Structures are given as C-alpha cells and as structure tokens.
Short mmCIF file of N, CA and C in Angstrom, two decimals:
data_model
loop_
_atom_site.label_atom_id
_atom_site.label_comp_id
_atom_site.label_asym_id
_atom_site.label_seq_id
_atom_site.Cartn_x
_atom_site.Cartn_y
_atom_site.Cartn_z
N MET A 1 -3.97 19.78 14.29
CA MET A 1 -4.73 19.09 13.28
C MET A 1 -6.20 19.51 13.39
N THR A 2 -6.80 19.80 12.27
CA THR A 2 -8.21 20.21 12.27
C THR A 2 -9.11 19.01 12.57
N ALA A 3 -10.36 19.29 12.88
CA ALA A 3 -11.32 18.22 13.14
C ALA A 3 -11.46 17.32 11.90
N GLU A 4 -11.48 17.93 10.73
CA GLU A 4 -11.59 17.16 9.49
C GLU A 4 -10.39 16.20 9.35
N GLU A 5 -9.20 16.69 9.61
CA GLU A 5 -7.99 15.86 9.53
C GLU A 5 -8.02 14.74 10.56
N ARG A 6 -8.45 15.07 11.77
CA ARG A 6 -8.54 14.04 12.82
C ARG A 6 -9.54 12.96 12.44
N LEU A 7 -10.65 13.36 11.82
CA LEU A 7 -11.64 12.38 11.39
C LEU A 7 -11.08 11.46 10.30
N ILE A 8 -10.38 12.03 9.34
CA ILE A 8 -9.79 11.22 8.27
C ILE A 8 -8.74 10.27 8.84
N GLU A 9 -7.85 10.79 9.67
CA GLU A 9 -6.79 9.95 10.23
C GLU A 9 -7.36 8.85 11.12
N SER A 10 -8.36 9.18 11.90
CA SER A 10 -8.99 8.17 12.76
C SER A 10 -9.66 7.09 11.93
N THR A 11 -10.30 7.49 10.87
CA THR A 11 -10.96 6.53 9.99
C THR A 11 -9.93 5.64 9.31
N ARG A 12 -8.82 6.21 8.88
CA ARG A 12 -7.75 5.41 8.27
C ARG A 12 -7.30 4.31 9.22
N GLU A 13 -7.02 4.68 10.45
CA GLU A 13 -6.56 3.70 11.44
C GLU A 13 -7.62 2.65 11.72
N LEU A 14 -8.85 3.08 11.89
CA LEU A 14 -9.91 2.13 12.20
C LEU A 14 -10.19 1.18 11.03
N LEU A 15 -10.15 1.67 9.81
CA LEU A 15 -10.33 0.79 8.66
C LEU A 15 -9.24 -0.27 8.61
N TRP A 16 -8.02 0.14 8.90
CA TRP A 16 -6.88 -0.78 8.89
C TRP A 16 -7.03 -1.83 10.01
N GLU A 17 -7.51 -1.39 11.17
CA GLU A 17 -7.65 -2.28 12.32
C GLU A 17 -8.89 -3.16 12.24
N ARG A 18 -10.04 -2.56 11.87
CA ARG A 18 -11.33 -3.22 12.03
C ARG A 18 -12.09 -3.50 10.75
N GLY A 19 -11.68 -2.88 9.66
CA GLY A 19 -12.46 -3.01 8.42
C GLY A 19 -13.61 -2.03 8.40
N TYR A 20 -14.36 -2.05 7.31
CA TYR A 20 -15.42 -1.08 7.11
C TYR A 20 -16.57 -1.26 8.11
N VAL A 21 -17.06 -2.48 8.24
CA VAL A 21 -18.21 -2.72 9.13
C VAL A 21 -17.84 -2.40 10.57
N GLY A 22 -16.63 -2.75 10.98
CA GLY A 22 -16.19 -2.51 12.35
C GLY A 22 -15.84 -1.07 12.66
N THR A 23 -15.88 -0.22 11.63
CA THR A 23 -15.56 1.20 11.80
C THR A 23 -16.87 1.97 11.86
N SER A 24 -17.38 2.13 13.05
CA SER A 24 -18.65 2.84 13.22
C SER A 24 -18.42 4.35 13.31
N PRO A 25 -19.41 5.14 12.94
CA PRO A 25 -19.28 6.59 13.11
C PRO A 25 -18.95 6.98 14.55
N LYS A 26 -19.54 6.26 15.52
CA LYS A 26 -19.27 6.57 16.92
C LYS A 26 -17.80 6.32 17.25
N ALA A 27 -17.23 5.20 16.78
CA ALA A 27 -15.82 4.89 17.03
C ALA A 27 -14.92 5.93 16.38
N ILE A 28 -15.28 6.36 15.18
CA ILE A 28 -14.50 7.39 14.49
C ILE A 28 -14.51 8.68 15.30
N GLN A 29 -15.69 9.09 15.73
CA GLN A 29 -15.81 10.33 16.48
C GLN A 29 -15.05 10.26 17.80
N GLN A 30 -15.13 9.12 18.48
CA GLN A 30 -14.41 8.97 19.75
C GLN A 30 -12.90 9.07 19.54
N ARG A 31 -12.41 8.35 18.55
CA ARG A 31 -10.96 8.36 18.31
C ARG A 31 -10.50 9.75 17.87
N ALA A 32 -11.30 10.42 17.07
CA ALA A 32 -10.94 11.74 16.55
C ALA A 32 -11.15 12.85 17.57
N GLY A 33 -11.90 12.57 18.61
CA GLY A 33 -12.24 13.61 19.57
C GLY A 33 -13.12 14.68 18.93
N ALA A 34 -14.02 14.22 18.06
CA ALA A 34 -14.92 15.12 17.33
C ALA A 34 -16.35 14.66 17.52
N GLY A 35 -17.25 15.59 17.52
CA GLY A 35 -18.65 15.27 17.69
C GLY A 35 -19.32 14.90 16.37
N GLN A 36 -20.55 14.42 16.51
CA GLN A 36 -21.34 14.03 15.35
C GLN A 36 -21.56 15.21 14.41
N GLY A 37 -21.81 16.38 14.98
CA GLY A 37 -22.03 17.57 14.16
C GLY A 37 -20.81 17.91 13.31
N SER A 38 -19.65 17.76 13.91
CA SER A 38 -18.41 18.04 13.18
C SER A 38 -18.22 17.03 12.04
N MET A 39 -18.50 15.77 12.33
CA MET A 39 -18.35 14.75 11.30
C MET A 39 -19.26 15.03 10.11
N TYR A 40 -20.51 15.32 10.41
CA TYR A 40 -21.47 15.54 9.32
C TYR A 40 -21.37 16.94 8.71
N HIS A 41 -20.63 17.81 9.35
CA HIS A 41 -20.33 19.11 8.74
C HIS A 41 -19.32 18.92 7.60
N HIS A 42 -18.33 18.03 7.81
CA HIS A 42 -17.26 17.83 6.83
C HIS A 42 -17.56 16.72 5.83
N PHE A 43 -18.37 15.75 6.22
CA PHE A 43 -18.62 14.58 5.37
C PHE A 43 -20.11 14.26 5.38
N SER A 44 -20.59 13.76 4.23
CA SER A 44 -22.02 13.47 4.13
C SER A 44 -22.42 12.22 4.89
N GLY A 45 -21.46 11.41 5.27
CA GLY A 45 -21.73 10.19 6.02
C GLY A 45 -20.50 9.31 6.05
N LYS A 46 -20.68 8.12 6.61
CA LYS A 46 -19.57 7.19 6.73
C LYS A 46 -18.94 6.84 5.38
N PRO A 47 -19.72 6.56 4.32
CA PRO A 47 -19.09 6.24 3.03
C PRO A 47 -18.20 7.37 2.50
N ASP A 48 -18.64 8.60 2.65
CA ASP A 48 -17.86 9.76 2.19
C ASP A 48 -16.56 9.88 2.99
N LEU A 49 -16.65 9.72 4.30
CA LEU A 49 -15.47 9.79 5.16
C LEU A 49 -14.54 8.61 4.88
N ALA A 50 -15.08 7.43 4.69
CA ALA A 50 -14.25 6.26 4.37
C ALA A 50 -13.52 6.48 3.05
N LEU A 51 -14.18 7.07 2.07
CA LEU A 51 -13.52 7.33 0.79
C LEU A 51 -12.35 8.30 0.97
N ALA A 52 -12.55 9.35 1.75
CA ALA A 52 -11.46 10.29 2.03
C ALA A 52 -10.30 9.58 2.72
N ALA A 53 -10.61 8.68 3.64
CA ALA A 53 -9.57 7.95 4.37
C ALA A 53 -8.83 6.98 3.44
N VAL A 54 -9.56 6.26 2.59
CA VAL A 54 -8.94 5.32 1.67
C VAL A 54 -8.05 6.08 0.68
N ARG A 55 -8.53 7.20 0.19
CA ARG A 55 -7.71 8.01 -0.72
C ARG A 55 -6.43 8.49 -0.03
N ARG A 56 -6.54 8.92 1.20
CA ARG A 56 -5.38 9.39 1.94
C ARG A 56 -4.38 8.25 2.15
N THR A 57 -4.88 7.08 2.47
CA THR A 57 -4.01 5.92 2.65
C THR A 57 -3.29 5.59 1.35
N ALA A 58 -4.01 5.65 0.24
CA ALA A 58 -3.42 5.38 -1.08
C ALA A 58 -2.35 6.41 -1.42
N GLU A 59 -2.64 7.68 -1.17
CA GLU A 59 -1.66 8.75 -1.42
C GLU A 59 -0.41 8.55 -0.58
N ASP A 60 -0.60 8.18 0.67
CA ASP A 60 0.52 7.97 1.58
C ASP A 60 1.38 6.80 1.10
N MET A 61 0.75 5.72 0.69
CA MET A 61 1.48 4.56 0.21
C MET A 61 2.30 4.91 -1.03
N ARG A 62 1.70 5.65 -1.96
CA ARG A 62 2.41 6.05 -3.17
C ARG A 62 3.60 6.95 -2.85
N ALA A 63 3.38 7.90 -1.97
CA ALA A 63 4.46 8.83 -1.62
C ALA A 63 5.64 8.10 -0.98
N LYS A 64 5.35 7.16 -0.08
CA LYS A 64 6.43 6.41 0.57
C LYS A 64 7.19 5.57 -0.46
N ALA A 65 6.47 4.93 -1.36
CA ALA A 65 7.12 4.10 -2.39
C ALA A 65 7.97 4.96 -3.32
N GLU A 66 7.45 6.12 -3.67
CA GLU A 66 8.16 6.98 -4.62
C GLU A 66 9.51 7.45 -4.07
N VAL A 67 9.62 7.57 -2.76
CA VAL A 67 10.90 7.96 -2.15
C VAL A 67 11.97 6.97 -2.57
N GLN A 68 11.67 5.67 -2.49
CA GLN A 68 12.66 4.66 -2.88
C GLN A 68 12.82 4.58 -4.40
N PHE A 69 11.72 4.62 -5.14
CA PHE A 69 11.79 4.45 -6.59
C PHE A 69 12.55 5.59 -7.27
N SER A 70 12.48 6.78 -6.74
CA SER A 70 13.14 7.92 -7.37
C SER A 70 14.49 8.24 -6.71
N GLY A 71 14.91 7.39 -5.79
CA GLY A 71 16.16 7.64 -5.09
C GLY A 71 17.38 7.32 -5.93
N GLU A 72 18.51 7.39 -5.31
CA GLU A 72 19.78 7.10 -5.96
C GLU A 72 19.99 5.59 -6.06
N GLY A 73 20.84 5.20 -7.00
CA GLY A 73 21.26 3.80 -7.08
C GLY A 73 20.73 3.10 -8.31
N THR A 74 21.13 1.85 -8.42
CA THR A 74 20.69 1.01 -9.53
C THR A 74 19.21 0.66 -9.34
N ALA A 75 18.63 0.09 -10.35
CA ALA A 75 17.23 -0.33 -10.26
C ALA A 75 17.04 -1.34 -9.13
N ILE A 76 17.92 -2.32 -9.06
CA ILE A 76 17.76 -3.34 -8.01
C ILE A 76 17.98 -2.74 -6.62
N GLU A 77 18.87 -1.76 -6.50
CA GLU A 77 19.07 -1.10 -5.20
C GLU A 77 17.81 -0.33 -4.78
N ARG A 78 17.17 0.33 -5.74
CA ARG A 78 15.96 1.10 -5.41
C ARG A 78 14.79 0.17 -5.09
N ILE A 79 14.67 -0.91 -5.84
CA ILE A 79 13.60 -1.88 -5.55
C ILE A 79 13.86 -2.55 -4.21
N SER A 80 15.12 -2.88 -3.93
CA SER A 80 15.47 -3.46 -2.63
C SER A 80 15.13 -2.49 -1.50
N ALA A 81 15.43 -1.21 -1.68
CA ALA A 81 15.11 -0.21 -0.66
C ALA A 81 13.60 -0.18 -0.41
N TYR A 82 12.82 -0.28 -1.49
CA TYR A 82 11.36 -0.30 -1.34
C TYR A 82 10.91 -1.55 -0.59
N LEU A 83 11.41 -2.71 -0.98
CA LEU A 83 10.96 -3.96 -0.37
C LEU A 83 11.46 -4.13 1.06
N LEU A 84 12.61 -3.59 1.37
CA LEU A 84 13.20 -3.78 2.69
C LEU A 84 12.92 -2.65 3.68
N ARG A 85 12.16 -1.64 3.24
CA ARG A 85 11.89 -0.54 4.16
C ARG A 85 11.07 -1.03 5.36
N GLU A 86 11.11 -0.25 6.42
CA GLU A 86 10.37 -0.62 7.63
C GLU A 86 8.87 -0.59 7.36
N ARG A 87 8.19 -1.64 7.81
CA ARG A 87 6.74 -1.76 7.65
C ARG A 87 6.14 -2.39 8.90
N GLU A 88 4.86 -2.18 9.09
CA GLU A 88 4.13 -2.84 10.17
C GLU A 88 3.55 -4.13 9.59
N VAL A 89 4.42 -5.10 9.38
CA VAL A 89 4.08 -6.32 8.65
C VAL A 89 2.88 -7.04 9.25
N LEU A 90 2.85 -7.20 10.56
CA LEU A 90 1.78 -7.98 11.17
C LEU A 90 0.42 -7.28 11.13
N ARG A 91 0.42 -6.00 10.85
CA ARG A 91 -0.86 -5.30 10.65
C ARG A 91 -1.34 -5.48 9.22
N GLY A 92 -0.45 -5.89 8.33
CA GLY A 92 -0.80 -6.06 6.93
C GLY A 92 -0.63 -4.76 6.17
N CYS A 93 -0.70 -4.88 4.86
CA CYS A 93 -0.60 -3.70 4.00
C CYS A 93 -1.87 -2.86 4.18
N PRO A 94 -1.74 -1.56 4.41
CA PRO A 94 -2.94 -0.74 4.61
C PRO A 94 -3.88 -0.73 3.40
N ILE A 95 -3.35 -0.92 2.20
CA ILE A 95 -4.19 -0.99 1.01
C ILE A 95 -4.61 -2.43 0.75
N GLY A 96 -3.66 -3.34 0.85
CA GLY A 96 -3.96 -4.76 0.61
C GLY A 96 -5.03 -5.30 1.54
N ARG A 97 -5.00 -4.88 2.79
CA ARG A 97 -6.02 -5.36 3.74
C ARG A 97 -7.41 -4.89 3.33
N LEU A 98 -7.49 -3.71 2.77
CA LEU A 98 -8.80 -3.20 2.36
C LEU A 98 -9.39 -4.01 1.20
N THR A 99 -8.52 -4.64 0.39
CA THR A 99 -9.04 -5.45 -0.72
C THR A 99 -9.70 -6.72 -0.21
N GLN A 100 -9.45 -7.07 1.03
CA GLN A 100 -10.05 -8.26 1.63
C GLN A 100 -11.36 -7.93 2.37
N ASP A 101 -11.74 -6.68 2.36
CA ASP A 101 -12.94 -6.24 3.05
C ASP A 101 -14.11 -6.27 2.06
N PRO A 102 -15.09 -7.16 2.27
CA PRO A 102 -16.18 -7.29 1.30
C PRO A 102 -16.97 -5.99 1.07
N ASP A 103 -17.09 -5.17 2.09
CA ASP A 103 -17.84 -3.92 1.93
C ASP A 103 -17.07 -2.90 1.11
N ILE A 104 -15.76 -2.93 1.20
CA ILE A 104 -14.93 -2.02 0.41
C ILE A 104 -14.96 -2.46 -1.06
N VAL A 105 -14.71 -3.74 -1.32
CA VAL A 105 -14.65 -4.19 -2.71
C VAL A 105 -16.02 -4.19 -3.39
N ALA A 106 -17.07 -4.22 -2.61
CA ALA A 106 -18.42 -4.16 -3.20
C ALA A 106 -18.80 -2.75 -3.64
N SER A 107 -18.06 -1.76 -3.17
CA SER A 107 -18.34 -0.37 -3.51
C SER A 107 -17.37 0.10 -4.57
N PRO A 108 -17.85 0.37 -5.79
CA PRO A 108 -16.92 0.85 -6.83
C PRO A 108 -16.14 2.09 -6.42
N SER A 109 -16.76 3.01 -5.70
CA SER A 109 -16.04 4.24 -5.34
C SER A 109 -14.96 3.97 -4.29
N LEU A 110 -15.20 3.06 -3.35
CA LEU A 110 -14.19 2.73 -2.33
C LEU A 110 -13.10 1.82 -2.90
N ARG A 111 -13.45 0.98 -3.86
CA ARG A 111 -12.49 0.07 -4.47
C ARG A 111 -11.56 0.80 -5.44
N ARG A 112 -12.05 1.84 -6.10
CA ARG A 112 -11.28 2.54 -7.13
C ARG A 112 -9.89 3.01 -6.65
N PRO A 113 -9.77 3.65 -5.49
CA PRO A 113 -8.42 4.06 -5.05
C PRO A 113 -7.48 2.87 -4.84
N LEU A 114 -8.03 1.71 -4.48
CA LEU A 114 -7.20 0.52 -4.31
C LEU A 114 -6.67 0.06 -5.66
N GLU A 115 -7.58 -0.02 -6.64
CA GLU A 115 -7.18 -0.40 -8.00
C GLU A 115 -6.13 0.56 -8.54
N GLU A 116 -6.41 1.84 -8.39
CA GLU A 116 -5.49 2.86 -8.91
C GLU A 116 -4.12 2.77 -8.25
N THR A 117 -4.10 2.48 -6.97
CA THR A 117 -2.82 2.38 -6.26
C THR A 117 -2.02 1.18 -6.74
N PHE A 118 -2.66 0.03 -6.86
CA PHE A 118 -1.94 -1.14 -7.34
C PHE A 118 -1.53 -0.98 -8.80
N ASP A 119 -2.37 -0.34 -9.60
CA ASP A 119 -1.99 -0.05 -10.99
C ASP A 119 -0.77 0.87 -11.03
N TRP A 120 -0.79 1.91 -10.20
CA TRP A 120 0.35 2.83 -10.14
C TRP A 120 1.61 2.09 -9.70
N LEU A 121 1.49 1.29 -8.64
CA LEU A 121 2.64 0.57 -8.12
C LEU A 121 3.23 -0.38 -9.16
N ARG A 122 2.35 -1.12 -9.83
CA ARG A 122 2.80 -2.03 -10.89
C ARG A 122 3.51 -1.25 -12.00
N GLY A 123 2.92 -0.15 -12.41
CA GLY A 123 3.50 0.68 -13.46
C GLY A 123 4.82 1.30 -13.04
N ARG A 124 4.89 1.77 -11.82
CA ARG A 124 6.12 2.42 -11.35
C ARG A 124 7.25 1.42 -11.20
N LEU A 125 6.94 0.24 -10.67
CA LEU A 125 7.95 -0.82 -10.59
C LEU A 125 8.42 -1.22 -11.98
N ALA A 126 7.49 -1.35 -12.92
CA ALA A 126 7.85 -1.70 -14.30
C ALA A 126 8.77 -0.64 -14.90
N GLU A 127 8.52 0.64 -14.60
CA GLU A 127 9.39 1.71 -15.10
C GLU A 127 10.81 1.56 -14.56
N VAL A 128 10.93 1.29 -13.26
CA VAL A 128 12.26 1.13 -12.66
C VAL A 128 12.96 -0.08 -13.26
N LEU A 129 12.22 -1.17 -13.43
CA LEU A 129 12.81 -2.38 -14.03
C LEU A 129 13.23 -2.14 -15.48
N ALA A 130 12.38 -1.44 -16.24
CA ALA A 130 12.72 -1.14 -17.63
C ALA A 130 13.95 -0.24 -17.71
N GLU A 131 14.04 0.71 -16.79
CA GLU A 131 15.21 1.58 -16.73
C GLU A 131 16.46 0.76 -16.46
N GLY A 132 16.35 -0.18 -15.51
CA GLY A 132 17.48 -1.05 -15.21
C GLY A 132 17.86 -1.92 -16.39
N ARG A 133 16.87 -2.41 -17.09
CA ARG A 133 17.16 -3.23 -18.28
C ARG A 133 17.84 -2.41 -19.35
N SER A 134 17.39 -1.18 -19.54
CA SER A 134 18.00 -0.31 -20.56
C SER A 134 19.43 0.08 -20.19
N ARG A 135 19.75 0.04 -18.90
CA ARG A 135 21.12 0.34 -18.44
C ARG A 135 21.97 -0.94 -18.34
N ASN A 136 21.44 -2.02 -18.90
CA ASN A 136 22.12 -3.32 -18.88
C ASN A 136 22.34 -3.88 -17.48
N GLU A 137 21.47 -3.50 -16.54
CA GLU A 137 21.54 -4.07 -15.20
C GLU A 137 20.87 -5.44 -15.15
N PHE A 138 19.88 -5.65 -16.02
CA PHE A 138 19.13 -6.90 -16.05
C PHE A 138 19.29 -7.57 -17.41
N ALA A 139 18.98 -8.85 -17.42
CA ALA A 139 18.99 -9.60 -18.68
C ALA A 139 18.02 -8.94 -19.66
N VAL A 140 18.36 -9.01 -20.93
CA VAL A 140 17.57 -8.36 -21.97
C VAL A 140 16.15 -8.91 -22.03
N ASP A 141 15.98 -10.20 -21.71
CA ASP A 141 14.66 -10.82 -21.81
C ASP A 141 13.80 -10.64 -20.55
N LEU A 142 14.27 -9.89 -19.55
CA LEU A 142 13.45 -9.62 -18.37
C LEU A 142 12.24 -8.79 -18.80
N ASP A 143 11.06 -9.25 -18.45
CA ASP A 143 9.83 -8.52 -18.79
C ASP A 143 9.47 -7.62 -17.60
N PRO A 144 9.61 -6.30 -17.75
CA PRO A 144 9.34 -5.39 -16.63
C PRO A 144 7.91 -5.49 -16.08
N ALA A 145 6.93 -5.60 -16.95
CA ALA A 145 5.53 -5.64 -16.48
C ALA A 145 5.24 -6.92 -15.70
N ASP A 146 5.67 -8.07 -16.23
CA ASP A 146 5.45 -9.33 -15.53
C ASP A 146 6.22 -9.38 -14.22
N THR A 147 7.44 -8.88 -14.24
CA THR A 147 8.27 -8.90 -13.03
C THR A 147 7.68 -7.97 -11.97
N ALA A 148 7.18 -6.83 -12.38
CA ALA A 148 6.54 -5.91 -11.43
C ALA A 148 5.31 -6.56 -10.80
N ALA A 149 4.50 -7.23 -11.61
CA ALA A 149 3.32 -7.92 -11.09
C ALA A 149 3.73 -9.00 -10.09
N THR A 150 4.80 -9.69 -10.38
CA THR A 150 5.30 -10.74 -9.47
C THR A 150 5.76 -10.15 -8.15
N ILE A 151 6.49 -9.06 -8.21
CA ILE A 151 6.98 -8.42 -6.98
C ILE A 151 5.81 -8.02 -6.08
N ILE A 152 4.79 -7.43 -6.68
CA ILE A 152 3.62 -7.01 -5.89
C ILE A 152 2.90 -8.22 -5.30
N ALA A 153 2.74 -9.27 -6.09
CA ALA A 153 2.07 -10.47 -5.61
C ALA A 153 2.84 -11.10 -4.45
N VAL A 154 4.16 -11.15 -4.56
CA VAL A 154 4.97 -11.72 -3.48
C VAL A 154 4.87 -10.86 -2.22
N LEU A 155 4.94 -9.55 -2.39
CA LEU A 155 4.85 -8.65 -1.24
C LEU A 155 3.50 -8.80 -0.53
N GLN A 156 2.41 -8.78 -1.29
CA GLN A 156 1.09 -8.92 -0.68
C GLN A 156 0.90 -10.29 -0.06
N GLY A 157 1.40 -11.33 -0.74
CA GLY A 157 1.34 -12.68 -0.17
C GLY A 157 2.16 -12.79 1.10
N GLY A 158 3.28 -12.10 1.14
CA GLY A 158 4.11 -12.10 2.34
C GLY A 158 3.37 -11.52 3.54
N TYR A 159 2.61 -10.46 3.30
CA TYR A 159 1.79 -9.89 4.39
C TYR A 159 0.79 -10.93 4.91
N VAL A 160 0.11 -11.60 3.98
CA VAL A 160 -0.92 -12.58 4.36
C VAL A 160 -0.29 -13.72 5.16
N LEU A 161 0.82 -14.25 4.67
CA LEU A 161 1.49 -15.36 5.36
C LEU A 161 2.00 -14.94 6.73
N ALA A 162 2.51 -13.73 6.84
CA ALA A 162 3.00 -13.23 8.13
C ALA A 162 1.86 -13.10 9.13
N ARG A 163 0.74 -12.57 8.68
CA ARG A 163 -0.41 -12.42 9.59
C ARG A 163 -0.93 -13.79 10.02
N ALA A 164 -0.96 -14.73 9.08
CA ALA A 164 -1.45 -16.07 9.42
C ALA A 164 -0.54 -16.75 10.44
N ALA A 165 0.76 -16.52 10.34
CA ALA A 165 1.73 -17.14 11.25
C ALA A 165 1.99 -16.31 12.50
N ASP A 166 1.46 -15.09 12.52
CA ASP A 166 1.74 -14.14 13.61
C ASP A 166 3.25 -13.98 13.80
N SER A 167 3.92 -13.88 12.66
CA SER A 167 5.38 -13.75 12.65
C SER A 167 5.80 -13.03 11.38
N THR A 168 6.80 -12.19 11.48
CA THR A 168 7.30 -11.51 10.28
C THR A 168 8.16 -12.41 9.41
N GLU A 169 8.54 -13.57 9.91
CA GLU A 169 9.44 -14.45 9.15
C GLU A 169 8.93 -14.78 7.75
N PRO A 170 7.66 -15.17 7.55
CA PRO A 170 7.21 -15.46 6.19
C PRO A 170 7.31 -14.26 5.25
N PHE A 171 7.06 -13.08 5.76
CA PHE A 171 7.19 -11.87 4.95
C PHE A 171 8.65 -11.66 4.57
N ASP A 172 9.53 -11.74 5.55
CA ASP A 172 10.96 -11.55 5.30
C ASP A 172 11.48 -12.57 4.28
N ARG A 173 11.05 -13.81 4.42
CA ARG A 173 11.49 -14.85 3.49
C ARG A 173 10.97 -14.58 2.08
N ALA A 174 9.74 -14.13 1.97
CA ALA A 174 9.16 -13.82 0.65
C ALA A 174 9.94 -12.68 -0.01
N VAL A 175 10.22 -11.63 0.75
CA VAL A 175 10.97 -10.49 0.20
C VAL A 175 12.37 -10.92 -0.19
N ASN A 176 13.04 -11.67 0.69
CA ASN A 176 14.39 -12.13 0.36
C ASN A 176 14.38 -13.04 -0.86
N GLY A 177 13.34 -13.86 -0.99
CA GLY A 177 13.24 -14.75 -2.14
C GLY A 177 13.05 -14.00 -3.44
N VAL A 178 12.19 -13.01 -3.45
CA VAL A 178 11.98 -12.26 -4.70
C VAL A 178 13.21 -11.43 -5.03
N LEU A 179 13.91 -10.93 -4.03
CA LEU A 179 15.15 -10.20 -4.30
C LEU A 179 16.23 -11.13 -4.87
N ALA A 180 16.28 -12.35 -4.37
CA ALA A 180 17.25 -13.33 -4.90
C ALA A 180 16.91 -13.67 -6.36
N LEU A 181 15.64 -13.84 -6.65
CA LEU A 181 15.22 -14.11 -8.04
C LEU A 181 15.57 -12.93 -8.94
N LEU A 182 15.34 -11.73 -8.44
CA LEU A 182 15.66 -10.54 -9.23
C LEU A 182 17.18 -10.42 -9.43
N ALA A 183 17.94 -10.68 -8.39
CA ALA A 183 19.40 -10.62 -8.49
C ALA A 183 19.92 -11.65 -9.50
N ALA A 184 19.24 -12.79 -9.59
CA ALA A 184 19.65 -13.81 -10.55
C ALA A 184 19.44 -13.36 -11.99
N ARG A 185 18.63 -12.34 -12.18
CA ARG A 185 18.34 -11.82 -13.52
C ARG A 185 19.22 -10.62 -13.87
N THR A 186 20.16 -10.27 -12.97
CA THR A 186 21.04 -9.15 -13.28
C THR A 186 22.11 -9.61 -14.26
N ARG A 187 22.66 -8.65 -14.96
CA ARG A 187 23.69 -8.94 -15.97
C ARG A 187 24.98 -9.45 -15.34
N THR A 188 25.20 -9.11 -14.09
CA THR A 188 26.43 -9.54 -13.42
C THR A 188 26.24 -10.88 -12.73
N ALA A 189 25.02 -11.39 -12.74
CA ALA A 189 24.74 -12.66 -12.04
C ALA A 189 25.29 -13.84 -12.82
#
C-alpha cells in the first residue's frame, strides 16, 4: 500500500473511531506510518485528507450494498441479504456515524458524500422494491420510495440503539422487524 493509501485508510478508521476533531494529523501520520511531509505532499491538509477518506468510505459502502442488490433472487431475498450481512454493529454505520459529527455536517464538502450515499442507497433500494412489485412479489400499493426510506431509517436507528445498549440485540430486532413488515407486504403473505 502506498503512503497515500495508508493515509486515507488510517483517516477512515480514525474518523469512524474518533470523529473529525479527534482525528489529528499526528494520529493519522502515526497510524499510517507516514511523516508530515508525506501527508502534505499528497493532501493540502486535514480537510482534504478527510474528504478523500469520507469519499472512500462512501464508495466502499455502495460497493458492498450493490453486491446484494444486484445478486440473484427475489427482491425480498436481495434486501434480506443486504440487511442481514455481517456488520460491525457496535461501531455504528461508517457513514451514519459521520452524520452525527458536527464538524462533518457543518462542512458542505464533507457532508456531500454522505448525502450522496444515502440518496444512492434510497434510490437503489427503491429500484429493487419496484422491480419486486413489477414481478408481483409485493402488493401493488407498496410505495418503493417510502419503503426504501423506512428501511434506511430502521437500519440507521438500529445502529444507534445497539450502540446505546452496547448490544447488537436492538439492531437485530430492528432488522428482523422491518423484514417482517416487508414480508407482510408480499403477494404470498
């Protein structure tokens, strides 16, 4: 891995663990095993490096989700695969946690990849749901856009509740609950 890659990856991890303020250039350099000169050779400063890290996290989240969304199976099977995949629940969503960071949301450039990722996720879920509805997997009156927004809200809320309880149980219950609601809207239900 190049110094630039190590800096981005280290920043991603530190942002997820500590937030923007807690991610100092010195901590980034130590974790990356890179010097100050290397950091400022590749990036104009902490905001530039943080933006690269946030973008990388967003790209990674989209790529992982797309594996399930474009996979084999019915719409509900693909959405279930997405919701039930392995996650580091107690660490929180790598994108969702950043929305709770006042320094990230105060910066339009750092907030933009978060907005774009949630917009993409909502849109992609709505596409899968609409596809399922067109294949008569779901009730005709199922609204793909509203249902997609609900799924995302439940997932993000599940992370928050799990972190607050220091237990994955609230997350698991939230996911199981939204899957049960979705299953109740299938044509075979």
